[in-house]
Tab-separated table of C-alpha atoms and ligand atoms in Angstrom:
chain	number	residue	atom	x	y	z
Y	4	MET	CA	-87.000	-16.095	-34.271
Y	5	PRO	CA	-83.908	-17.787	-34.020
Y	6	GLY	CA	-80.468	-15.539	-34.332
Y	7	VAL	CA	-77.607	-16.636	-36.834
Y	8	THR	CA	-75.418	-19.973	-36.930
Y	9	LEU	CA	-71.859	-18.124	-36.476
Y	10	ASP	CA	-70.479	-20.841	-39.336
Y	11	GLY	CA	-66.754	-21.378	-38.706
Y	12	ARG	CA	-67.237	-23.456	-41.531
Y	13	ARG	CA	-67.407	-20.974	-44.450
Y	14	MET	CA	-65.799	-17.446	-42.927
Y	15	SER	CA	-62.575	-20.240	-42.366
Y	16	ALA	CA	-63.503	-21.399	-46.008
Y	17	GLU	CA	-63.707	-17.064	-47.453
Y	18	ILE	CA	-60.418	-16.551	-45.496
Y	19	ARG	CA	-58.238	-19.560	-46.443
Y	20	GLN	CA	-58.919	-18.520	-49.853
Y	21	GLU	CA	-56.990	-14.851	-49.546
Y	22	LEU	CA	-54.556	-16.903	-47.606
Y	23	SER	CA	-54.308	-19.136	-50.841
Y	24	LEU	CA	-53.774	-15.969	-53.129
Y	25	ARG	CA	-51.117	-14.622	-50.561
Y	26	ILE	CA	-48.751	-17.865	-50.394
Y	27	THR	CA	-48.934	-17.248	-54.251
Y	28	ALA	CA	-47.866	-13.806	-53.880
Y	29	LEU	CA	-44.316	-15.532	-51.659
Y	30	SER	CA	-44.830	-18.246	-53.353
Y	31	GLU	CA	-43.256	-15.444	-56.864
Y	32	LYS	CA	-40.707	-14.575	-54.263
Y	33	ASP	CA	-39.520	-18.504	-53.529
Y	34	ILE	CA	-41.336	-17.821	-49.471
Y	35	VAL	CA	-42.510	-20.706	-49.141
Y	36	PRO	CA	-44.411	-20.212	-45.446
Y	37	THR	CA	-44.202	-23.280	-43.193
Y	38	LEU	CA	-44.561	-24.510	-40.271
Y	39	ALA	CA	-43.395	-26.510	-38.144
Y	40	GLY	CA	-45.531	-29.015	-35.442
Y	41	ILE	CA	-44.114	-30.408	-32.335
Y	42	ILE	CA	-46.688	-33.689	-30.707
Y	43	VAL	CA	-44.741	-35.573	-28.077
Y	44	GLY	CA	-46.331	-39.581	-27.910
Y	45	ASP	CA	-49.225	-40.872	-28.554
Y	46	ASP	CA	-52.701	-39.337	-27.006
Y	47	ALA	CA	-55.530	-39.471	-29.780
Y	48	GLY	CA	-57.542	-36.749	-30.019
Y	49	SER	CA	-54.081	-33.886	-30.012
Y	50	ALA	CA	-53.537	-36.858	-32.661
Y	51	SER	CA	-56.343	-35.978	-34.588
Y	52	TYR	CA	-56.041	-31.818	-34.019
Y	53	VAL	CA	-52.333	-32.177	-35.528
Y	54	ARG	CA	-53.878	-34.023	-38.667
Y	55	LEU	CA	-56.376	-31.123	-37.937
Y	56	LYS	CA	-53.591	-28.771	-39.102
Y	57	GLU	CA	-51.551	-30.576	-41.149
Y	58	LYS	CA	-54.708	-30.974	-43.545
Y	59	ALA	CA	-55.274	-27.935	-43.591
Y	60	ALA	CA	-52.095	-26.322	-44.398
Y	61	ALA	CA	-52.122	-27.993	-47.580
Y	62	GLU	CA	-54.988	-27.213	-48.635
Y	63	VAL	CA	-54.253	-24.049	-48.518
Y	64	GLY	CA	-50.347	-24.547	-50.030
Y	65	LEU	CA	-48.493	-23.811	-46.501
Y	66	ARG	CA	-46.063	-26.253	-46.001
Y	67	SER	CA	-45.588	-28.510	-42.970
Y	68	GLU	CA	-43.466	-30.317	-41.169
Y	69	MET	CA	-45.443	-32.470	-38.512
Y	70	SER	CA	-42.439	-33.433	-35.656
Y	71	ARG	CA	-43.904	-37.609	-33.873
Y	72	LEU	CA	-41.773	-37.599	-30.836
Y	73	PRO	CA	-42.560	-41.004	-28.710
Y	74	GLN	CA	-43.602	-40.754	-25.449
Y	75	ASP	CA	-40.459	-41.081	-23.926
Y	76	PHE	CA	-38.544	-38.228	-25.480
Y	77	THR	CA	-36.933	-36.584	-22.921
Y	78	GLN	CA	-37.123	-32.401	-22.519
Y	79	LYS	CA	-33.802	-31.875	-23.075
Y	80	ASP	CA	-34.145	-33.989	-26.709
Y	81	LEU	CA	-37.427	-31.468	-27.382
Y	82	LEU	CA	-35.180	-28.473	-26.376
Y	83	THR	CA	-33.215	-29.092	-29.046
Y	84	ARG	CA	-35.651	-29.885	-31.529
Y	85	ILE	CA	-37.132	-26.485	-30.477
Y	86	ALA	CA	-33.764	-24.483	-30.811
Y	87	ASP	CA	-32.706	-26.188	-33.808
Y	88	LEU	CA	-36.299	-24.770	-35.683
Y	89	ASN	CA	-35.647	-21.938	-33.789
Y	90	ASP	CA	-32.310	-21.401	-36.099
Y	91	ARG	CA	-34.314	-22.109	-39.652
Y	92	ASP	CA	-35.237	-19.879	-41.804
Y	93	ASP	CA	-36.910	-21.709	-44.032
Y	94	ILE	CA	-39.808	-22.631	-40.582
Y	95	HIS	CA	-41.881	-19.321	-39.912
Y	96	GLY	CA	-44.557	-20.776	-37.969
Y	97	ILE	CA	-44.046	-23.376	-34.989
Y	98	PHE	CA	-46.103	-25.622	-32.413
Y	99	VAL	CA	-46.018	-27.903	-29.782
Y	100	GLN	CA	-49.614	-29.196	-29.140
Y	101	LEU	CA	-50.996	-29.407	-25.658
Y	102	PRO	CA	-50.842	-31.428	-23.579
Y	103	LEU	CA	-47.263	-32.544	-23.381
Y	104	PRO	CA	-46.043	-35.238	-21.297
Y	105	LYS	CA	-45.762	-35.278	-18.065
Y	106	GLN	CA	-42.171	-35.295	-17.875
Y	107	PHE	CA	-41.815	-32.212	-19.436
Y	108	ASP	CA	-41.701	-29.206	-17.810
Y	109	GLU	CA	-44.330	-26.784	-20.593
Y	110	GLU	CA	-43.494	-23.931	-19.364
Y	111	ARG	CA	-40.020	-23.692	-19.856
Y	112	ILE	CA	-40.535	-25.798	-23.163
Y	113	LEU	CA	-43.403	-22.729	-24.128
Y	114	ALA	CA	-41.078	-20.591	-23.319
Y	115	ALA	CA	-38.275	-22.813	-25.719
Y	116	VAL	CA	-40.079	-21.583	-28.959
Y	117	SER	CA	-38.530	-18.061	-30.257
Y	118	PRO	CA	-40.606	-15.998	-29.696
Y	119	SER	CA	-40.864	-13.920	-33.771
Y	120	LYS	CA	-42.519	-17.364	-34.471
Y	121	ASP	CA	-44.719	-18.941	-31.677
Y	122	VAL	CA	-48.177	-18.911	-34.174
Y	123	ASP	CA	-49.486	-20.748	-30.777
Y	124	GLY	CA	-49.212	-16.944	-28.714
Y	125	PHE	CA	-47.344	-19.200	-25.677
Y	126	HIS	CA	-44.015	-17.708	-24.850
Y	127	PRO	CA	-44.310	-15.351	-21.898
Y	128	GLN	CA	-43.444	-12.384	-24.308
Y	129	ASN	CA	-46.177	-12.724	-26.004
Y	130	VAL	CA	-48.559	-12.974	-23.648
Y	131	GLY	CA	-46.853	-10.345	-21.586
Y	132	ARG	CA	-46.782	-8.413	-25.425
Y	133	ALA	CA	-50.251	-8.950	-25.679
Y	134	TRP	CA	-51.485	-7.829	-22.181
Y	135	LEU	CA	-49.262	-4.335	-22.510
Y	136	GLY	CA	-51.571	-3.928	-25.957
Y	137	GLN	CA	-48.398	-4.078	-27.754
Y	138	GLU	CA	-48.429	-6.203	-31.034
Y	139	ALA	CA	-48.005	-9.809	-30.194
Y	140	PHE	CA	-48.601	-13.301	-31.558
Y	141	VAL	CA	-51.891	-14.082	-29.708
Y	142	PRO	CA	-53.499	-18.303	-29.524
Y	143	ALA	CA	-55.223	-19.453	-32.929
Y	144	THR	CA	-58.187	-19.384	-29.862
Y	145	PRO	CA	-58.906	-15.539	-29.683
Y	146	ALA	CA	-57.800	-14.995	-32.718
Y	147	ALA	CA	-60.397	-17.012	-33.614
Y	148	ILE	CA	-62.906	-15.341	-31.606
Y	149	MET	CA	-62.079	-11.711	-33.056
Y	150	GLU	CA	-62.111	-12.686	-36.394
Y	151	THR	CA	-65.452	-14.565	-36.245
Y	152	LEU	CA	-66.832	-11.500	-34.578
Y	153	ARG	CA	-65.273	-9.089	-37.172
Y	154	ARG	CA	-66.706	-10.674	-40.094
Y	155	ALA	CA	-70.586	-11.231	-37.967
Y	156	GLY	CA	-70.540	-7.887	-38.219
Y	157	TYR	CA	-69.764	-6.759	-35.393
Y	158	HIS	CA	-67.090	-4.155	-35.239
Y	159	ASP	CA	-68.340	-1.837	-31.942
Y	160	LEU	CA	-67.856	-4.145	-28.947
Y	161	ARG	CA	-67.820	-0.786	-26.412
Y	162	ASN	CA	-70.974	-1.365	-23.976
Y	163	LEU	CA	-70.868	-4.275	-24.007
Y	164	HIS	CA	-70.230	-7.495	-21.554
Y	165	ALA	CA	-68.039	-10.296	-22.419
Y	166	VAL	CA	-68.608	-13.942	-19.562
Y	167	VAL	CA	-66.101	-16.257	-20.600
Y	168	VAL	CA	-66.603	-19.188	-18.324
Y	169	ASN	CA	-62.735	-20.149	-18.297
Y	170	ALA	CA	-59.936	-18.986	-16.713
Y	171	ASP	CA	-57.814	-21.087	-18.484
Y	172	ASN	CA	-54.061	-19.911	-20.079
Y	173	LEU	CA	-55.463	-21.632	-23.731
Y	174	VAL	CA	-58.659	-20.421	-23.837
Y	175	GLY	CA	-59.323	-17.531	-21.021
Y	176	LYS	CA	-56.819	-15.105	-20.051
Y	177	PRO	CA	-56.501	-14.372	-24.232
Y	178	ILE	CA	-59.651	-14.107	-24.999
Y	179	ALA	CA	-59.720	-11.620	-22.090
Y	180	SER	CA	-56.327	-10.065	-23.710
Y	181	CYS	CA	-57.639	-9.551	-26.328
Y	182	LEU	CA	-61.579	-8.227	-26.246
Y	183	CYS	CA	-60.768	-5.849	-22.494
Y	184	GLN	CA	-58.504	-3.887	-25.141
Y	185	PRO	CA	-59.037	-0.061	-24.695
Y	186	ASN	CA	-59.204	-0.140	-28.283
Y	187	VAL	CA	-61.402	-2.388	-27.955
Y	188	GLY	CA	-63.167	-1.354	-25.485
Y	189	ALA	CA	-65.706	-4.371	-24.292
Y	190	THR	CA	-66.023	-5.531	-19.622
Y	191	VAL	CA	-65.093	-8.816	-19.352
Y	192	THR	CA	-65.470	-11.310	-16.504
Y	193	LEU	CA	-63.506	-14.202	-16.283
Y	194	CYS	CA	-65.449	-17.312	-14.328
Y	195	ASP	CA	-64.051	-20.107	-12.808
Y	196	PRO	CA	-66.451	-22.970	-14.001
Y	197	ASP	CA	-68.404	-23.939	-10.727
Y	198	ALA	CA	-68.419	-20.681	-9.156
Y	199	PRO	CA	-71.738	-19.661	-6.889
Y	200	ASP	CA	-74.157	-18.672	-9.001
Y	201	LEU	CA	-72.269	-18.888	-12.220
Y	202	GLN	CA	-75.672	-18.581	-13.338
Y	203	SER	CA	-76.317	-14.857	-12.722
Y	204	LEU	CA	-72.503	-14.001	-14.335
Y	205	THR	CA	-73.571	-16.011	-17.610
Y	206	ARG	CA	-76.920	-14.020	-17.569
Y	207	GLN	CA	-75.446	-10.647	-17.708
Y	208	ALA	CA	-73.711	-11.319	-21.121
Y	209	ASP	CA	-73.270	-9.802	-24.041
Y	210	ILE	CA	-71.029	-11.613	-25.125
Y	211	LEU	CA	-70.392	-15.271	-23.694
Y	212	VAL	CA	-67.336	-18.287	-23.846
Y	213	VAL	CA	-67.573	-20.945	-23.207
Y	214	SER	CA	-64.612	-24.043	-22.762
Y	215	VAL	CA	-65.394	-26.119	-20.224
Y	216	ASN	CA	-65.970	-29.764	-21.784
Y	217	ARG	CA	-69.322	-30.490	-20.627
Y	218	PRO	CA	-72.034	-30.948	-22.521
Y	219	GLY	CA	-74.809	-28.847	-22.769
Y	220	PHE	CA	-72.643	-27.509	-19.497
Y	221	ILE	CA	-74.845	-24.050	-20.420
Y	222	THR	CA	-79.063	-23.696	-20.757
Y	223	ALA	CA	-80.750	-21.517	-21.910
Y	224	ASP	CA	-82.229	-20.047	-18.663
Y	225	MET	CA	-78.219	-19.560	-18.052
Y	226	VAL	CA	-78.015	-16.564	-20.835
Y	227	LYS	CA	-80.485	-12.874	-22.010
Y	228	ASP	CA	-82.138	-12.858	-25.213
Y	229	GLY	CA	-79.594	-11.292	-27.548
Y	230	VAL	CA	-76.623	-13.051	-26.452
Y	231	ILE	CA	-73.804	-12.911	-29.077
Y	232	ALA	CA	-72.432	-17.420	-27.290
Y	233	PHE	CA	-68.863	-18.784	-28.229
Y	234	ASP	CA	-68.796	-22.957	-27.809
Y	235	PHE	CA	-64.914	-23.903	-27.443
Y	236	GLY	CA	-66.147	-27.101	-25.973
Y	237	SER	CA	-65.588	-30.263	-27.127
Y	238	ASN	CA	-67.637	-33.827	-26.301
Y	239	TYR	CA	-68.158	-36.902	-27.824
Y	240	VAL	CA	-71.948	-38.670	-26.650
Y	241	ASP	CA	-73.623	-41.479	-27.340
Y	242	ASP	CA	-75.743	-41.474	-30.326
Y	243	SER	CA	-76.861	-45.280	-30.863
Y	244	ALA	CA	-78.720	-42.982	-34.497
Y	245	ALA	CA	-74.522	-41.753	-35.287
Y	246	THR	CA	-73.017	-44.276	-37.474
Y	247	GLN	CA	-69.993	-44.619	-34.934
Y	248	GLY	CA	-71.707	-44.901	-32.162
Y	249	TYR	CA	-70.762	-40.963	-30.827
Y	250	ARG	CA	-71.674	-37.361	-32.813
Y	251	LEU	CA	-69.045	-34.210	-30.647
Y	252	VAL	CA	-71.424	-32.046	-29.378
Y	253	GLY	CA	-70.028	-28.340	-26.885
Y	254	ASP	CA	-70.692	-26.590	-24.168
Y	255	ILE	CA	-73.930	-24.431	-25.345
Y	256	ASP	CA	-77.994	-26.544	-25.271
Y	257	PHE	CA	-77.875	-25.457	-28.881
Y	258	ALA	CA	-80.988	-26.342	-30.361
Y	259	ALA	CA	-82.132	-24.350	-27.194
Y	260	VAL	CA	-79.661	-21.841	-26.978
Y	261	ILE	CA	-79.374	-20.273	-30.050
Y	262	GLU	CA	-84.212	-19.528	-30.305
Y	263	LYS	CA	-83.016	-16.363	-27.450
Y	264	ALA	CA	-79.255	-15.466	-28.663
Y	265	ALA	CA	-78.308	-13.537	-31.641
Y	266	ALA	CA	-75.971	-15.804	-32.789
Y	267	VAL	CA	-73.873	-18.949	-31.682
Y	268	THR	CA	-70.762	-21.152	-33.062
Y	269	PRO	CA	-72.449	-24.948	-33.823
Y	270	VAL	CA	-70.552	-27.662	-32.159
Y	271	PRO	CA	-68.493	-29.106	-34.927
Y	272	GLY	CA	-68.188	-26.634	-36.948
Y	273	GLY	CA	-67.481	-23.647	-35.374
Y	274	LEU	CA	-64.598	-22.658	-33.707
Y	275	GLY	CA	-62.986	-25.761	-34.484
Y	276	PRO	CA	-61.818	-24.658	-38.329
Y	277	MET	CA	-61.572	-20.873	-37.216
Y	278	THR	CA	-58.816	-21.810	-35.023
Y	279	ILE	CA	-57.109	-23.801	-37.487
Y	280	THR	CA	-57.596	-21.038	-39.875
Y	281	MET	CA	-55.578	-18.684	-37.281
Y	282	LEU	CA	-52.631	-20.750	-36.946
Y	283	LEU	CA	-52.390	-20.870	-40.417
Y	284	ALA	CA	-52.290	-16.584	-40.740
Y	285	HIS	CA	-49.902	-15.880	-38.700
Y	286	THR	CA	-48.210	-18.958	-40.432
Y	287	VAL	CA	-48.698	-16.864	-43.051
Y	288	ALA	CA	-48.294	-13.091	-41.421
Y	289	VAL	CA	-44.406	-14.822	-40.409
Y	290	ALA	CA	-43.564	-15.445	-44.068
Y	291	GLU	CA	-44.446	-11.974	-45.328
Y	292	ARG	CA	-42.426	-10.697	-42.704
Y	293	GLN	CA	-39.377	-11.905	-43.548
Y	294	SER	CA	-40.550	-11.293	-47.317
Y	295	ALA	CA	-40.498	-7.483	-46.506
Y	296	THR	CA	-37.667	-7.709	-44.816
Y	297	GLY	CA	-35.224	-9.429	-46.682
W	325	GUN	N1	-53.941	-28.211	-27.619
W	325	GUN	C1	-55.127	-28.343	-27.356
W	325	GUN	N2	-55.048	-26.730	-27.968
W	325	GUN	C2	-54.490	-26.861	-28.515
W	325	GUN	C3	-53.815	-25.067	-29.587
W	325	GUN	O1	-54.104	-24.664	-29.409
W	325	GUN	N3	-51.895	-24.954	-29.707
W	325	GUN	C4	-51.738	-26.381	-29.035
W	325	GUN	N4	-50.626	-26.445	-29.405
W	325	GUN	N5	-51.944	-26.888	-28.647
W	325	GUN	C5	-53.783	-27.297	-28.225
């Protein structure tokens, strides 16, 4: 019997409804949770991702303020812009869309965002606190996986082996940081996508996370029966049957892997919507904190 498709659109709709109620409760205290986003340059993929964040924010009743800055914007001016947003009480969450154009020192920019408004969880203070198991923002990507697991009924991850095919700062490392905490208790293997004999590692996975942007990279013979698989891949492939001539696919050969798996996130409609929902949830949490502390 094929596994369950982990429907990120349905889960997101549920969470967004819950967020709308929390936002209404905040509005009764005259607080409008506000997400500030910064995008520099003209990368089409980033622009489209930011539009999705903006649309999702509006749908739940969250205010957003996007700064769309020119490709030749300077590091000094960007640091000033971030400092202004840090200082404003009416801004609860701040994100800087990555990648930034080459003239920027990305580490310096991410470290300039106030850790208390860093809803993307990229500030070194949040990264360090999360590793130490302290309260911190974690990036929306691992938050999306942890929330999907919870909502799909996977509450006990002890004794499960999570294999993560990606070891970067946006996906692999933060997911490992969440899954390896003692209160979660999974065993985690972080893999380079080009590791020799990757298949011998992925075949051990009870939980498999993949983010390599290579269509169909994970085939059915690379997974074991009953795997719970998460696909962060985003690949456009030619498809003459599609109206635009192309379609979006993930890194997992979904049709084949779902036959062996317990559950798989589809692309599109899996972790994409959930990731955006987690960013909104983090922003609402900051506003609630502000409301509680007056
Ligand atoms: N670029 C790709 N993914 C992300 C993300 O989750 N946040 C930001 N800020 N930039 C990204």
